[in-house]
mmCIF file of C-alpha atoms in Angstrom:
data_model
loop_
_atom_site.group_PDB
_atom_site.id
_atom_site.type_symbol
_atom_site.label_atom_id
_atom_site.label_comp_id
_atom_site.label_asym_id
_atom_site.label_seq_id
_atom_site.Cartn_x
_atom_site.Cartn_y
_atom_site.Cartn_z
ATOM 1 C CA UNK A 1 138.245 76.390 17.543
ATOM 2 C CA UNK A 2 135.708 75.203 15.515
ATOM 3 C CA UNK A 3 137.659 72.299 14.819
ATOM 4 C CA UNK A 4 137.968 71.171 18.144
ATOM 5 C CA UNK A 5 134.294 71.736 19.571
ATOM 6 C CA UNK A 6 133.231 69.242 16.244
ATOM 7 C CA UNK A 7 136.339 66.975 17.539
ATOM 8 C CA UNK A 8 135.091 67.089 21.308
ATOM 9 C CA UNK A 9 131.297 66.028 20.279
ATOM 10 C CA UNK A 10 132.889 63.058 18.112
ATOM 11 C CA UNK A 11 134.718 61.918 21.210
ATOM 12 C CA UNK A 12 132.364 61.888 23.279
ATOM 13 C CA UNK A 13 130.064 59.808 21.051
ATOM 14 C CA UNK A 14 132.777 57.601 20.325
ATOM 15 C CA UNK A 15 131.526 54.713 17.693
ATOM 16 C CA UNK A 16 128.268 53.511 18.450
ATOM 17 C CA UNK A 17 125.418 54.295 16.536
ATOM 18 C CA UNK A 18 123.996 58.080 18.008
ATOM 19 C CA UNK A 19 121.144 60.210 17.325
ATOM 20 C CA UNK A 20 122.714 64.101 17.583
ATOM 21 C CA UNK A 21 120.236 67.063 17.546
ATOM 22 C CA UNK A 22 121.773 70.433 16.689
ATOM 23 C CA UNK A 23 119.000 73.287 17.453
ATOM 24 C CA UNK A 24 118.625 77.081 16.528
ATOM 25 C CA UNK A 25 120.979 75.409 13.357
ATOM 26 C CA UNK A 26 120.709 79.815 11.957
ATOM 27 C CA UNK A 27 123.231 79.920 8.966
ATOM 28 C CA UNK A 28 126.546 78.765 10.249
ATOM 29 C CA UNK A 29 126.536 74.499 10.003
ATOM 30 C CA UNK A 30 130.422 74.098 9.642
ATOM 31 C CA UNK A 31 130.063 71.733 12.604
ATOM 32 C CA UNK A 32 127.392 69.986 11.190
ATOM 33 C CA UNK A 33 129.115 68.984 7.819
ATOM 34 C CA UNK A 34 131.366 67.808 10.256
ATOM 35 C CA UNK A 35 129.346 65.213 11.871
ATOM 36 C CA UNK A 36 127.886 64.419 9.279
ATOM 37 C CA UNK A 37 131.030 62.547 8.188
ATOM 38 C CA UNK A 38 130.524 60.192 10.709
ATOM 39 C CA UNK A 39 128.450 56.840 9.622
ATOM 40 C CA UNK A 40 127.979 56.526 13.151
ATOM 41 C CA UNK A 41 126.111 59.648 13.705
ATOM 42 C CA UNK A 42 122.525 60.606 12.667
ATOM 43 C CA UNK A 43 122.084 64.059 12.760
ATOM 44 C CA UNK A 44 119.070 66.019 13.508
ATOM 45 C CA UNK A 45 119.083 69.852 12.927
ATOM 46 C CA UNK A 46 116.560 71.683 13.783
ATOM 47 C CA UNK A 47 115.352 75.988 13.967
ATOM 48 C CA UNK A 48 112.061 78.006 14.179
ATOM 49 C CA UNK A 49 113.047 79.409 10.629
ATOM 50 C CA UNK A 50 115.116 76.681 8.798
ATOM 51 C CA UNK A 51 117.237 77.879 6.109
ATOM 52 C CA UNK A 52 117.353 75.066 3.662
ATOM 53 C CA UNK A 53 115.463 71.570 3.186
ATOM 54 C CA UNK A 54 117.875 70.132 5.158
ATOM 55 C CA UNK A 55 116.782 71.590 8.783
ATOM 56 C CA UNK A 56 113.497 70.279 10.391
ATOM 57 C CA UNK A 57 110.958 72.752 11.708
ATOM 58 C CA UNK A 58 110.681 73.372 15.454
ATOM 59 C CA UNK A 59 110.305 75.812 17.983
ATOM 60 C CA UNK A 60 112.165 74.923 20.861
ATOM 61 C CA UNK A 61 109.829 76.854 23.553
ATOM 62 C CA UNK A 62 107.636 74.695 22.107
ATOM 63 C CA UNK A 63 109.156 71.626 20.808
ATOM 64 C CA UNK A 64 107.932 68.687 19.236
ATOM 65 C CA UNK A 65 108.999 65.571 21.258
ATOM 66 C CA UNK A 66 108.739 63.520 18.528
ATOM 67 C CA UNK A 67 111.511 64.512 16.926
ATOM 68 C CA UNK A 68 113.712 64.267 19.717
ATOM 69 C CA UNK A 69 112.813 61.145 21.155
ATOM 70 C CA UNK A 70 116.232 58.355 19.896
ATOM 71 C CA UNK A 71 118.356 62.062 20.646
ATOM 72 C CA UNK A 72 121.563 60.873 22.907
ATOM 73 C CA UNK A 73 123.074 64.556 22.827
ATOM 74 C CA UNK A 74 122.068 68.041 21.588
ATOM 75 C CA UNK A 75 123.977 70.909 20.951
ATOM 76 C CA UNK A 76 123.397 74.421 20.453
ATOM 77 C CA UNK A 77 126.018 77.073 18.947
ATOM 78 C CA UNK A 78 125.208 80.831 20.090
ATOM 79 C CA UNK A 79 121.519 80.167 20.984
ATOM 80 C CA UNK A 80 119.717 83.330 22.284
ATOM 81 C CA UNK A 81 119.781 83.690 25.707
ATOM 82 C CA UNK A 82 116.240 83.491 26.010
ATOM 83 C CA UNK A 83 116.351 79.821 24.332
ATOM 84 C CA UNK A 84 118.872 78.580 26.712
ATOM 85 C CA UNK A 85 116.544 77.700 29.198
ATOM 86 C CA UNK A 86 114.380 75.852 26.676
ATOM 87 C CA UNK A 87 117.556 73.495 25.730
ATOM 88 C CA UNK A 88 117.493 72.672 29.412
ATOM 89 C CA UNK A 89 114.632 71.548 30.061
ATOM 90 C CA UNK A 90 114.280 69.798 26.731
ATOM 91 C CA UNK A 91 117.695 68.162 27.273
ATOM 92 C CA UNK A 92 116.359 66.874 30.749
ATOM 93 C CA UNK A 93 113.014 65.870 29.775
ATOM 94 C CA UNK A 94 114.524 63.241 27.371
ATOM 95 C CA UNK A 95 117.496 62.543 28.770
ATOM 96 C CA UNK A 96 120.260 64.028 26.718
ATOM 97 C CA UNK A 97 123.765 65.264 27.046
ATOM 98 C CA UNK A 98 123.135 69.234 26.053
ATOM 99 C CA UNK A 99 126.636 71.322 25.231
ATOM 100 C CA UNK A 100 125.688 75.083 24.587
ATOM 101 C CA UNK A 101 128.301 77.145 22.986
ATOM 102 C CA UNK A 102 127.664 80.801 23.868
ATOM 103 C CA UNK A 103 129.143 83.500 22.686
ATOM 104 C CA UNK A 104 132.475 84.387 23.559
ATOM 105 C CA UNK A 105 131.471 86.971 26.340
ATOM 106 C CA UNK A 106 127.771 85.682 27.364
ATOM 107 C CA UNK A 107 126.745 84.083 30.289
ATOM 108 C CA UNK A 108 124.238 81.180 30.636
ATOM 109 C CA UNK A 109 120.866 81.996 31.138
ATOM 110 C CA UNK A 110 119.921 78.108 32.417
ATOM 111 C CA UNK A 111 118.006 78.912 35.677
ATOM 112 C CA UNK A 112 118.790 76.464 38.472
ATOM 113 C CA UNK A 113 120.541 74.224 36.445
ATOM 114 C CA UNK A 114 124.055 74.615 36.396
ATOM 115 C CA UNK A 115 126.205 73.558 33.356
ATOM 116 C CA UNK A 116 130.028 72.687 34.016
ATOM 117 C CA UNK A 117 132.395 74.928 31.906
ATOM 118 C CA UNK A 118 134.471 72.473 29.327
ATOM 119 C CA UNK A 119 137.561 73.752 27.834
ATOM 120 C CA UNK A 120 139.010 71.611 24.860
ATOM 121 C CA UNK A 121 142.130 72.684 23.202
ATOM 122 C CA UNK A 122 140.717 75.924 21.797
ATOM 123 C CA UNK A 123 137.187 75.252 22.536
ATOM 124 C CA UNK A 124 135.063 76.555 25.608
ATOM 125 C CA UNK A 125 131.669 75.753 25.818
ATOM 126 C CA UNK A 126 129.539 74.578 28.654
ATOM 127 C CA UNK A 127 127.849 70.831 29.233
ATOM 128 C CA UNK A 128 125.338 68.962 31.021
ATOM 129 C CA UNK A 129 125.357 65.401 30.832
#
């Protein structure tokens, strides 16, 4: 599954030159290492407690701009209900594609905004473009 959520986020940055933010990184960053592969892709990671050198600083209830101003799509794996609606509004105030992967049995907690269920091979996960 894993596999294909990495595969569906290549595809739809195809080969230009992207800016990718990944936020509430946690521990798990198997689908980072994957785009990270890509010469294509600069990736951003970000979470309020980052677990290694290699993930920026940032709350996202209260997120610094900066850092996501060249993003073209963000993506959040399992983020905390409460965060969801954070990604949102982020996502729309700079004009990204957002694709949250819940867990397996949780609903969205977006608001008003609706996100369109995408199922990809053995991937499910939900996006707003």
């Amino acid at each position: 599954m894993w596999n294909d959520f990495a595969q569906y986020i290549m595809n739809e940055v195809g080969d230009e030159p992207v800016t990718i933010a990944e936020i509430a990184v946690g521990k798990f960053d198997k689908i980072a290492e994957e785009l990270s592969k890509k010469d294509n892709i600069t990736l951003i990671k970000t979470d309020i407690s980052p677990k290694d050198s290699t993930v920026i600083m940032d709350d996202i209830t209260n997120p610094n701009l900066k850092l996501y101003e060249n993003v073209d799509l963000i993506y959040s794996i399992r983020p905390p209900s409460e965060l969801q609606p954070h990604l949102v509004k982020l996502a729309c105030e700079i004009d990204s594609q957002l694709i949250i992967k819940p867990l397996t049995n949780e609903d969205l907690n977006t608001g008003k905004v609706k996100m369109k269920l995408k199922n990809f091979n053995r991937a499910s996960f939900y996006i707003l473009k």
